[in-house]
Short mmCIF file of C-alpha atoms and ligand atoms in Angstrom, two decimals:
data_model
loop_
_atom_site.label_atom_id
_atom_site.label_comp_id
_atom_site.label_asym_id
_atom_site.label_seq_id
_atom_site.Cartn_x
_atom_site.Cartn_y
_atom_site.Cartn_z
CA MET A 8 5.54 50.67 12.60
CA THR A 9 8.79 52.00 14.03
CA GLN A 10 9.56 48.54 15.36
CA LYS A 11 9.83 47.32 11.85
CA LYS A 12 12.71 49.53 11.13
CA GLU A 13 14.96 48.44 13.86
CA PRO A 14 17.82 46.16 12.48
CA GLN A 15 17.50 44.25 15.77
CA LEU A 16 14.24 42.93 14.55
CA MET A 17 15.89 40.90 11.86
CA GLN A 18 18.25 39.36 14.50
CA ASP A 19 15.28 38.58 16.76
CA ILE A 20 13.46 36.87 13.92
CA THR A 21 16.45 34.89 12.87
CA SER A 22 17.22 33.69 16.39
CA LEU A 23 13.55 32.88 17.10
CA SER A 24 13.47 30.87 13.93
CA LYS A 25 16.38 28.84 14.85
CA ARG A 26 15.45 28.39 18.56
CA ARG A 27 12.01 27.27 17.94
CA GLY A 28 12.57 25.35 14.80
CA PHE A 29 11.29 27.49 11.85
CA VAL A 30 14.43 27.75 9.87
CA PHE A 31 17.85 26.14 10.07
CA LEU A 32 21.02 26.79 7.97
CA SER A 33 21.31 24.06 5.37
CA SER A 34 24.09 21.47 6.24
CA GLU A 35 24.68 23.29 9.55
CA ILE A 36 26.79 20.56 11.19
CA TYR A 37 29.22 20.91 8.27
CA GLY A 38 29.39 24.74 8.77
CA GLY A 39 26.31 25.55 6.47
CA LEU A 40 25.87 26.22 2.85
CA GLY A 41 25.55 29.94 1.99
CA SER A 42 22.08 31.19 1.50
CA VAL A 43 20.47 27.79 1.53
CA TRP A 44 18.05 27.03 4.15
CA ASP A 45 16.10 24.17 5.76
CA TYR A 46 12.57 24.60 7.19
CA GLY A 47 12.19 23.08 10.60
CA PRO A 48 9.04 21.40 12.22
CA LEU A 49 7.30 24.83 12.53
CA GLY A 50 8.67 26.32 9.44
CA VAL A 51 7.37 23.50 7.21
CA GLU A 52 3.89 23.83 8.71
CA MET A 53 3.94 27.58 8.18
CA LYS A 54 5.28 27.30 4.60
CA ASN A 55 2.71 24.70 3.68
CA ASN A 56 0.02 26.93 5.12
CA ILE A 57 1.22 29.88 2.95
CA LYS A 58 1.24 27.58 -0.19
CA GLN A 59 -2.25 26.23 0.73
CA ALA A 60 -3.69 29.70 1.27
CA TRP A 61 -2.30 30.90 -2.03
CA TRP A 62 -3.60 27.73 -3.89
CA LYS A 63 -7.05 27.99 -2.23
CA ARG A 64 -7.43 31.62 -3.28
CA ASN A 65 -6.04 31.18 -6.80
CA VAL A 66 -7.18 27.70 -7.83
CA TYR A 67 -9.97 26.40 -5.71
CA GLN A 68 -11.88 29.67 -5.40
CA ARG A 69 -11.65 30.61 -9.07
CA TYR A 70 -13.15 28.95 -12.10
CA ASP A 71 -10.70 30.49 -14.54
CA MET A 72 -7.55 28.69 -13.20
CA GLU A 73 -5.96 25.38 -13.45
CA GLY A 74 -3.14 23.98 -11.45
CA LEU A 75 0.17 22.43 -12.66
CA ASP A 76 3.27 20.78 -11.20
CA CYS A 77 6.11 20.67 -13.67
CA SER A 78 9.53 19.17 -13.32
CA ILE A 79 12.56 21.15 -12.25
CA LEU A 80 14.63 19.69 -15.05
CA MET A 81 13.59 20.73 -18.55
CA HIS A 82 14.94 20.57 -22.04
CA SER A 83 17.84 23.09 -22.42
CA ASP A 84 16.13 24.70 -25.39
CA VAL A 85 13.54 26.03 -23.07
CA TRP A 86 16.08 28.26 -21.58
CA LYS A 87 17.29 29.39 -25.07
CA ALA A 88 13.76 30.20 -26.04
CA SER A 89 13.06 32.09 -22.78
CA GLY A 90 16.22 34.20 -23.10
CA HIS A 91 17.67 32.82 -19.77
CA VAL A 92 20.71 31.33 -21.55
CA GLY A 93 22.54 34.42 -22.68
CA ASN A 94 20.56 36.96 -20.73
CA PHE A 95 19.86 35.69 -17.28
CA ALA A 96 22.89 37.39 -15.75
CA ASP A 97 23.26 40.18 -13.11
CA LEU A 98 25.99 42.74 -13.67
CA MET A 99 28.27 42.58 -10.69
CA VAL A 100 30.93 44.86 -9.35
CA ASP A 101 33.69 44.10 -6.76
CA CYS A 102 34.96 46.55 -4.16
CA LYS A 103 38.74 46.97 -4.72
CA GLU A 104 39.15 47.72 -0.98
CA CYS A 105 36.95 45.34 1.06
CA LYS A 106 36.42 42.92 -1.78
CA LYS A 107 32.72 42.63 -1.21
CA ARG A 108 30.65 41.89 -4.34
CA HIS A 109 27.55 43.98 -5.12
CA ARG A 110 24.85 43.86 -7.72
CA GLN A 111 25.21 46.94 -9.92
CA ASP A 112 21.54 47.65 -10.24
CA HIS A 113 21.37 47.81 -6.42
CA LEU A 114 23.94 50.67 -6.05
CA LYS A 115 22.92 54.26 -5.74
CA GLU A 116 26.50 55.63 -6.36
CA ASN A 117 29.58 54.28 -8.10
CA LYS A 118 31.33 53.34 -4.93
CA CYS A 119 31.16 50.58 -2.33
CA PRO A 120 28.17 51.08 -0.15
CA ASP A 121 29.90 49.40 2.83
CA CYS A 122 33.43 51.02 2.79
CA GLY A 123 33.18 53.73 0.13
CA GLY A 124 36.02 51.92 -1.88
CA ALA A 125 36.42 52.09 -5.61
CA LEU A 126 34.66 49.37 -7.75
CA THR A 127 35.80 47.24 -10.53
CA GLU A 128 34.14 47.35 -14.00
CA PRO A 129 30.89 45.46 -14.01
CA ARG A 130 31.03 41.71 -15.08
CA GLU A 131 28.30 39.39 -15.92
CA PHE A 132 27.38 36.62 -13.63
CA ASN A 133 25.00 33.90 -14.95
CA LEU A 134 22.50 32.84 -12.31
CA MET A 135 21.55 29.45 -13.64
CA PHE A 136 22.96 26.24 -12.00
CA LYS A 137 24.26 24.00 -14.63
CA THR A 138 24.25 20.10 -14.54
CA GLN A 139 24.49 17.17 -16.72
CA ILE A 140 21.88 14.70 -17.72
CA GLY A 141 23.01 11.11 -18.14
CA SER A 142 26.60 10.20 -17.96
CA MET A 143 27.79 12.05 -21.15
CA GLU A 144 29.99 15.07 -20.12
CA ASP A 145 29.58 16.98 -23.37
CA SER A 146 27.61 20.10 -23.93
CA SER A 147 24.70 18.31 -25.53
CA ALA A 148 23.86 16.81 -22.14
CA GLU A 149 24.01 20.10 -20.32
CA ILE A 150 20.88 21.13 -18.59
CA PHE A 151 19.95 23.71 -15.85
CA LEU A 152 17.96 23.72 -12.60
CA ARG A 153 15.06 25.98 -13.45
CA PRO A 154 15.51 29.65 -12.22
CA GLU A 155 11.81 30.14 -12.33
CA THR A 156 8.62 28.01 -12.52
CA ALA A 157 7.04 30.11 -15.21
CA GLN A 158 8.62 28.45 -18.25
CA GLY A 159 7.17 24.98 -17.26
CA ILE A 160 3.75 26.60 -17.59
CA PHE A 161 4.34 28.15 -21.07
CA VAL A 162 5.72 24.88 -22.50
CA ASN A 163 2.52 23.03 -21.22
CA PHE A 164 0.11 25.79 -22.24
CA LYS A 165 -1.26 23.59 -25.03
CA ASN A 166 -1.42 20.41 -22.86
CA VAL A 167 -3.59 22.23 -20.26
CA LEU A 168 -5.61 23.99 -22.76
CA ASN A 169 -6.53 20.74 -24.62
CA THR A 170 -7.12 18.72 -21.53
CA SER A 171 -8.97 21.28 -19.54
CA ARG A 172 -10.94 22.85 -22.42
CA LYS A 173 -10.64 26.17 -20.81
CA LYS A 174 -11.52 29.33 -22.83
CA ILE A 175 -9.48 32.48 -22.37
CA PRO A 176 -9.19 34.46 -20.25
CA PHE A 177 -7.74 31.69 -17.94
CA GLY A 178 -4.70 31.10 -15.83
CA ILE A 179 -2.36 28.30 -14.99
CA ALA A 180 -0.93 28.38 -11.42
CA GLN A 181 2.04 26.51 -10.07
CA ILE A 182 4.06 26.37 -6.83
CA GLY A 183 7.52 24.89 -6.91
CA LYS A 184 11.27 25.13 -6.31
CA SER A 185 13.52 27.47 -8.28
CA PHE A 186 17.26 27.85 -8.23
CA ARG A 187 19.44 30.87 -8.69
CA ASN A 188 23.18 31.15 -8.13
CA GLU A 189 22.73 34.54 -6.51
CA VAL A 190 26.03 36.27 -5.77
CA THR A 191 24.91 38.81 -3.40
CA ALA A 192 22.75 36.42 -1.27
CA GLY A 193 21.67 37.30 2.23
CA ASN A 194 19.09 38.73 4.40
CA PHE A 195 18.01 35.33 5.82
CA VAL A 196 15.42 33.61 3.56
CA PHE A 197 14.78 36.87 1.52
CA ARG A 198 17.31 35.88 -1.09
CA CYS A 199 18.20 32.22 -1.25
CA ARG A 200 19.92 30.12 -3.93
CA GLU A 201 17.28 27.46 -3.61
CA PHE A 202 13.69 28.81 -3.11
CA GLU A 203 10.03 28.32 -3.89
CA GLN A 204 7.92 30.46 -6.24
CA MET A 205 4.09 30.81 -6.46
CA GLU A 206 3.42 31.78 -10.14
CA ILE A 207 0.42 32.33 -12.30
CA GLU A 208 0.40 32.79 -16.07
CA PHE A 209 -2.85 34.39 -16.94
CA PHE A 210 -3.72 34.07 -20.67
CA CYS A 211 -5.99 36.76 -22.25
CA ARG A 212 -6.68 38.63 -25.36
CA GLY A 213 -4.17 41.36 -26.21
CA GLU A 214 -6.71 44.13 -25.90
CA GLU A 215 -7.69 42.92 -22.35
CA ALA A 216 -4.13 42.49 -21.08
CA ASP A 217 -3.87 45.86 -19.44
CA LYS A 218 -7.21 45.38 -17.67
CA TRP A 219 -6.07 42.01 -16.29
CA TYR A 220 -2.61 43.40 -15.44
CA LYS A 221 -4.36 45.97 -13.22
CA TYR A 222 -6.73 43.39 -11.84
CA TRP A 223 -3.86 41.11 -10.76
CA VAL A 224 -1.77 43.83 -9.13
CA ASN A 225 -4.86 44.69 -6.89
CA GLU A 226 -5.80 41.12 -6.24
CA ARG A 227 -2.45 39.98 -5.26
CA LEU A 228 -1.88 43.05 -2.96
CA GLN A 229 -5.33 42.26 -1.45
CA TRP A 230 -4.21 38.68 -0.72
CA TYR A 231 -1.28 39.81 1.46
CA LYS A 232 -3.69 42.11 3.34
CA ASP A 233 -6.25 39.46 3.77
CA MET A 234 -3.67 37.18 5.14
CA GLY A 235 -2.95 39.72 7.92
CA ILE A 236 -0.15 41.78 6.77
CA ASP A 237 -0.42 45.43 7.88
CA PRO A 238 -1.41 47.47 4.86
CA LEU A 239 0.95 50.22 5.97
CA ASN A 240 3.89 47.75 5.36
CA LEU A 241 2.90 47.05 1.73
CA LYS A 242 3.11 49.25 -1.30
CA ILE A 243 3.04 49.02 -5.09
CA ARG A 244 6.17 50.10 -7.02
CA GLU A 245 5.54 50.54 -10.72
CA HIS A 246 8.56 50.08 -12.94
CA ALA A 247 9.65 53.02 -14.87
CA LYS A 248 9.65 52.49 -18.71
CA ASP A 249 13.40 52.10 -18.86
CA GLU A 250 13.33 49.31 -16.28
CA LEU A 251 10.90 47.25 -18.30
CA ALA A 252 11.99 44.24 -20.40
CA HIS A 253 11.65 45.15 -24.07
CA TYR A 254 8.58 42.93 -24.47
CA ALA A 255 6.77 43.95 -21.32
CA SER A 256 4.33 46.85 -21.32
CA GLY A 257 3.93 47.05 -17.64
CA CYS A 258 5.48 45.62 -14.45
CA SER A 259 4.77 46.40 -10.74
CA ASP A 260 6.38 45.08 -7.61
CA ILE A 261 4.44 44.53 -4.38
CA GLU A 262 6.94 45.66 -1.91
CA TYR A 263 7.13 44.91 1.93
CA ASN A 264 8.68 47.21 4.43
CA PHE A 265 11.40 44.72 5.63
CA PRO A 266 13.69 45.72 8.57
CA PHE A 267 16.39 46.13 5.89
CA GLY A 268 14.14 48.39 3.78
CA TRP A 269 11.33 48.23 1.22
CA SER A 270 11.98 45.28 -0.96
CA GLU A 271 10.16 43.09 -3.60
CA LEU A 272 7.81 40.54 -2.30
CA GLU A 273 6.14 39.79 -5.66
CA GLY A 274 6.29 41.01 -9.22
CA ILE A 275 3.26 41.31 -11.56
CA ALA A 276 4.22 41.75 -15.28
CA ASN A 277 2.26 42.24 -18.44
CA ARG A 278 4.42 40.20 -20.70
CA GLY A 279 2.57 40.47 -24.03
CA ASP A 280 2.77 37.33 -26.27
CA TYR A 281 6.51 37.14 -25.96
CA ASP A 282 6.85 33.89 -24.13
CA LEU A 283 4.43 31.85 -26.27
CA LYS A 284 5.84 33.44 -29.38
CA GLN A 285 9.47 32.38 -28.38
CA HIS A 286 8.46 28.90 -27.56
CA ALA A 287 6.44 28.46 -30.75
CA GLU A 288 9.52 29.64 -32.76
CA PHE A 289 12.10 27.40 -30.95
CA SER A 290 9.88 24.30 -30.72
CA LYS A 291 8.33 24.85 -34.11
CA GLN A 292 4.92 23.90 -32.56
CA ASP A 293 1.75 25.77 -33.04
CA LEU A 294 0.95 27.46 -29.79
CA THR A 295 -1.87 29.67 -30.93
CA TYR A 296 -5.39 29.72 -29.46
CA PHE A 297 -8.62 29.34 -31.55
CA ASP A 298 -11.41 31.42 -30.48
CA THR A 299 -14.55 29.61 -31.60
CA LYS A 300 -16.84 32.56 -31.10
CA THR A 301 -14.96 34.97 -33.30
CA ASN A 302 -13.21 32.38 -35.47
CA GLU A 303 -9.84 33.98 -34.76
CA ARG A 304 -6.52 32.25 -34.20
CA PHE A 305 -3.92 34.20 -32.23
CA LEU A 306 -1.31 33.99 -29.52
CA PRO A 307 -2.79 34.99 -26.19
CA PHE A 308 -1.06 37.73 -24.09
CA VAL A 309 0.10 36.82 -20.65
CA VAL A 310 -0.03 38.56 -17.24
CA GLU A 311 2.16 37.05 -14.69
CA PRO A 312 1.90 37.36 -10.90
CA SER A 313 5.08 35.89 -9.50
CA GLY A 314 5.72 35.64 -5.82
CA GLY A 315 8.24 33.92 -3.54
CA VAL A 316 7.17 31.55 -0.78
CA ASP A 317 10.20 32.32 1.27
CA ARG A 318 9.92 36.06 0.90
CA ALA A 319 6.17 35.77 2.01
CA PHE A 320 7.30 33.59 4.86
CA LEU A 321 9.72 36.28 6.01
CA ALA A 322 7.19 39.11 5.58
CA PHE A 323 4.55 37.16 7.59
CA LEU A 324 7.04 36.50 10.41
CA VAL A 325 8.32 40.10 10.48
CA ASP A 326 4.81 41.53 10.39
CA ALA A 327 3.48 39.27 13.06
CA TYR A 328 6.25 39.61 15.58
CA ARG A 329 5.53 41.72 18.59
CA ILE A 330 6.70 42.08 22.19
CA GLU A 331 3.92 43.18 24.67
CA GLU A 332 4.69 44.58 28.03
CA LEU A 333 2.42 42.80 30.57
CA GLU A 334 2.21 43.36 34.38
CA ASN A 335 4.12 40.12 34.86
CA GLY A 336 6.76 40.86 32.26
CA PRO A 337 7.11 40.96 28.48
CA ARG A 338 5.45 38.34 26.29
CA THR A 339 6.56 37.66 22.70
CA VAL A 340 3.70 36.97 20.34
CA LEU A 341 3.58 35.95 16.72
CA GLY A 342 0.17 37.41 15.67
CA LEU A 343 -0.11 35.27 12.60
CA HIS A 344 -3.25 34.93 10.62
CA LYS A 345 -5.12 31.82 11.56
CA ASP A 346 -4.54 30.14 8.19
CA ILE A 347 -0.91 30.87 8.40
CA ALA A 348 0.02 30.01 11.94
CA PRO A 349 1.98 26.76 12.06
CA ILE A 350 0.22 25.34 15.04
CA LYS A 351 -3.54 25.88 15.62
CA THR A 352 -4.25 24.47 18.93
CA ALA A 353 -2.15 23.21 21.95
CA VAL A 354 -3.64 20.93 24.57
CA LEU A 355 -2.08 21.49 28.02
CA PRO A 356 -2.86 19.25 30.96
CA LEU A 357 -2.44 21.29 34.20
CA LEU A 358 -1.43 18.38 36.36
CA LYS A 359 0.62 15.83 34.45
CA LYS A 360 0.73 13.39 37.34
CA ASN A 361 -3.06 13.14 37.38
CA THR A 362 -3.92 10.19 35.12
CA GLU A 363 -7.50 11.20 34.62
CA ILE A 364 -6.38 14.71 33.45
CA VAL A 365 -3.80 13.25 31.16
CA GLU A 366 -6.32 10.78 29.64
CA ILE A 367 -8.89 13.54 28.78
CA ALA A 368 -6.06 15.78 27.45
CA LYS A 369 -4.69 13.02 25.16
CA LYS A 370 -8.11 12.22 23.94
CA LEU A 371 -8.61 15.84 23.10
CA ARG A 372 -5.32 16.06 21.34
CA ASP A 373 -6.20 12.99 19.31
CA ASP A 374 -9.74 14.42 18.36
CA LEU A 375 -8.51 17.92 17.49
CA SER A 376 -5.61 16.51 15.38
CA TYR A 377 -8.07 15.32 12.79
CA ASP A 378 -9.15 18.86 12.05
CA ARG A 379 -5.76 20.71 12.26
CA ARG A 380 -2.31 20.72 13.63
CA THR A 381 -2.51 20.26 17.39
CA VAL A 382 0.20 19.79 19.87
CA TYR A 383 0.37 18.49 23.49
CA ASP A 384 2.66 19.96 26.11
CA ASP A 385 2.99 19.16 29.75
CA THR A 386 6.62 19.94 30.27
CA ALA A 387 6.38 23.22 32.27
CA ALA A 388 4.08 25.35 34.50
CA ILE A 389 1.04 26.83 32.73
CA GLY A 390 2.35 30.39 32.43
CA LYS A 391 5.44 29.07 30.69
CA LEU A 392 3.37 26.86 28.45
CA TYR A 393 1.27 29.73 27.38
CA ARG A 394 4.30 31.87 26.57
CA ARG A 395 5.79 29.13 24.48
CA GLN A 396 2.68 28.87 22.38
CA ASP A 397 2.40 32.70 22.09
CA GLU A 398 5.82 32.95 20.67
CA ILE A 399 5.09 30.56 17.86
CA GLY A 400 1.62 32.00 17.12
CA THR A 401 -0.54 29.12 18.34
CA LEU A 402 -4.13 30.39 18.16
CA TYR A 403 -5.90 28.51 20.98
CA CYS A 404 -4.57 26.78 24.10
CA VAL A 405 -6.96 24.24 25.65
CA THR A 406 -6.25 23.59 29.36
CA VAL A 407 -7.40 20.51 31.10
CA ASP A 408 -7.59 20.93 34.98
CA VAL A 409 -8.98 19.37 38.07
CA ASP A 410 -12.41 20.93 37.60
CA SER A 411 -12.60 19.36 34.17
CA LEU A 412 -13.07 15.95 35.94
CA THR A 413 -16.27 17.04 37.38
CA ASP A 414 -17.70 19.77 35.21
CA ARG A 415 -16.51 18.19 31.92
CA GLN A 416 -15.29 21.55 30.71
CA VAL A 417 -11.92 22.85 29.57
CA THR A 418 -10.38 26.37 29.45
CA VAL A 419 -9.85 27.74 26.00
CA ARG A 420 -7.39 30.75 25.90
CA GLU A 421 -7.25 32.87 22.70
CA ARG A 422 -3.74 34.10 21.70
CA ASP A 423 -4.24 37.69 21.05
CA SER A 424 -6.70 38.81 23.66
CA MET A 425 -5.59 36.18 26.22
CA LEU A 426 -9.26 35.89 26.98
CA GLN A 427 -10.25 32.55 28.62
CA GLU A 428 -13.65 30.76 28.27
CA ARG A 429 -14.87 27.46 29.79
CA ILE A 430 -16.17 25.28 27.11
CA SER A 431 -17.83 21.85 27.43
CA ILE A 432 -15.48 18.98 26.21
CA ASP A 433 -18.44 17.72 24.10
CA ARG A 434 -18.72 21.02 22.27
CA LEU A 435 -15.01 21.94 21.91
CA LYS A 436 -14.61 20.51 18.46
CA GLU A 437 -17.50 22.45 17.09
CA TYR A 438 -16.54 25.54 18.99
CA LEU A 439 -13.01 25.57 17.35
CA ARG A 440 -14.32 24.61 14.02
CA GLU A 441 -16.52 27.75 14.13
CA LYS A 442 -13.46 29.83 15.10
CA PHE A 443 -11.35 28.49 12.43
CA ASN A 444 -13.92 28.61 9.64
CA SER A 445 -15.08 32.26 10.45
P1 ATP B 3 15.29 40.53 -7.15
O1 ATP B 3 15.40 41.79 -7.98
O2 ATP B 3 14.99 40.74 -5.75
O3 ATP B 3 16.40 39.54 -7.39
P2 ATP B 3 13.67 39.35 -9.22
O4 ATP B 3 13.08 40.64 -9.80
O5 ATP B 3 14.85 38.78 -9.99
O6 ATP B 3 14.06 39.67 -7.68
P3 ATP B 3 11.69 37.68 -10.05
O7 ATP B 3 12.56 37.07 -11.22
O8 ATP B 3 10.53 38.68 -10.57
O9 ATP B 3 12.60 38.27 -9.04
O10 ATP B 3 11.06 36.44 -9.27
C1 ATP B 3 9.67 36.55 -8.70
C2 ATP B 3 9.61 36.37 -7.29
O11 ATP B 3 10.49 35.23 -6.87
C3 ATP B 3 10.23 37.49 -6.59
O12 ATP B 3 9.27 38.58 -6.32
C4 ATP B 3 10.60 36.85 -5.18
O13 ATP B 3 9.54 36.82 -4.33
C5 ATP B 3 11.05 35.40 -5.60
N1 ATP B 3 12.50 35.33 -5.65
C6 ATP B 3 13.27 35.74 -6.76
N2 ATP B 3 14.52 35.40 -6.44
C7 ATP B 3 14.59 34.91 -5.16
C8 ATP B 3 15.54 34.52 -4.35
N3 ATP B 3 16.83 34.44 -4.65
N4 ATP B 3 15.21 33.98 -3.05
C9 ATP B 3 13.96 34.09 -2.64
N5 ATP B 3 13.01 34.53 -3.45
C10 ATP B 3 13.21 34.92 -4.64
#
């Protein structure tokens, strides 16, 4: 645990990410764009795995959930109804000495946390990116890049209800990009200006909202644990009454012990019927739900678990990163959960000049690639090849050697234990399938 506290860890993770192709600074050849990031070949695999694991758990494995994929651009009235136009602003203060800008709600004292200098009066900073639709440059054509995916779910509540014929309690799940013109951006992908969210709006009866709120706090916490995050690095922070939005009756953050301190990974809020009420009023549409059992018509309450893909990505990386001292020197390992690791298997021919070995290895690579992401590497000695795969969290390395030509077996090495087993080539696919499905 102590390792997590070292600021050096953040530097190690950032440099590993860049060196091995997890994350690059956006538009890097032009000097980069502040707090906007690109996911490289390994990053995109890992990010897709996180989203897929979330989707599997929340959509495939439940019968009270539907999926949705809304557009990023929406009618500008959506943001008036949601309160984002007008309210979606952070109060910012500037240090008069070092000129650094800070979010007022992040400060413990009324002075600059960096240099102790005096601060300006707080000023509002609206976080939404504005743009224009069509070619008319007047205010009627002004629209916003969505700052959260949630509103797309609320405005489609009736569409999903009518087409899926779900009965409450049920939820709608969505993963997608959001944009916030964050002023105090930073800490790698923790706070970005363009990021992805994984959100659920869970609709239920008012009297059951508190029960579902508690359920979702536990369920979401459990998901991070099941995906391999050390429970000691996770905690729930319940918001005090004066922190809550006026319509919310409860809100809890799942926090992770990042190297820069405990910070929000995901928020779970009990939002009452506020959102549907607002959209019903602004759109003048009936968004009520009719309960055929009780013959009642009402606006459902909403419980919202809202997490960030990029923050989860960073937490998984930080949590999985370790350096082990072995007899022959240190080895860096990303001990990622099997569902999250970007590369599942690597096929490594021991002698790249031996055409028979190469032929078997390439055939194995082709076969295994049908099931999961597999790479082939013959560009170094075996010790180095193992280290390379350990550093990016590859679960199994399959080595083809001279003996393979006669005994038709290969060596399978497991990442964490480094244990090696000889497995028959004919049984390899099944062997790995069992490992990955367990
Ligand atoms: P913070 O207080 O850290 O700005 P928030 O409370 O504004 O976060 P929410 O509006 O609750 O965040 O958004 C839900 C989730 O979306 C967050 O828990 C986080 O995982 C993710 N998220 C929000 N803003 C960003 C951002 N700028 N970059 C990356 N992820 C973000």
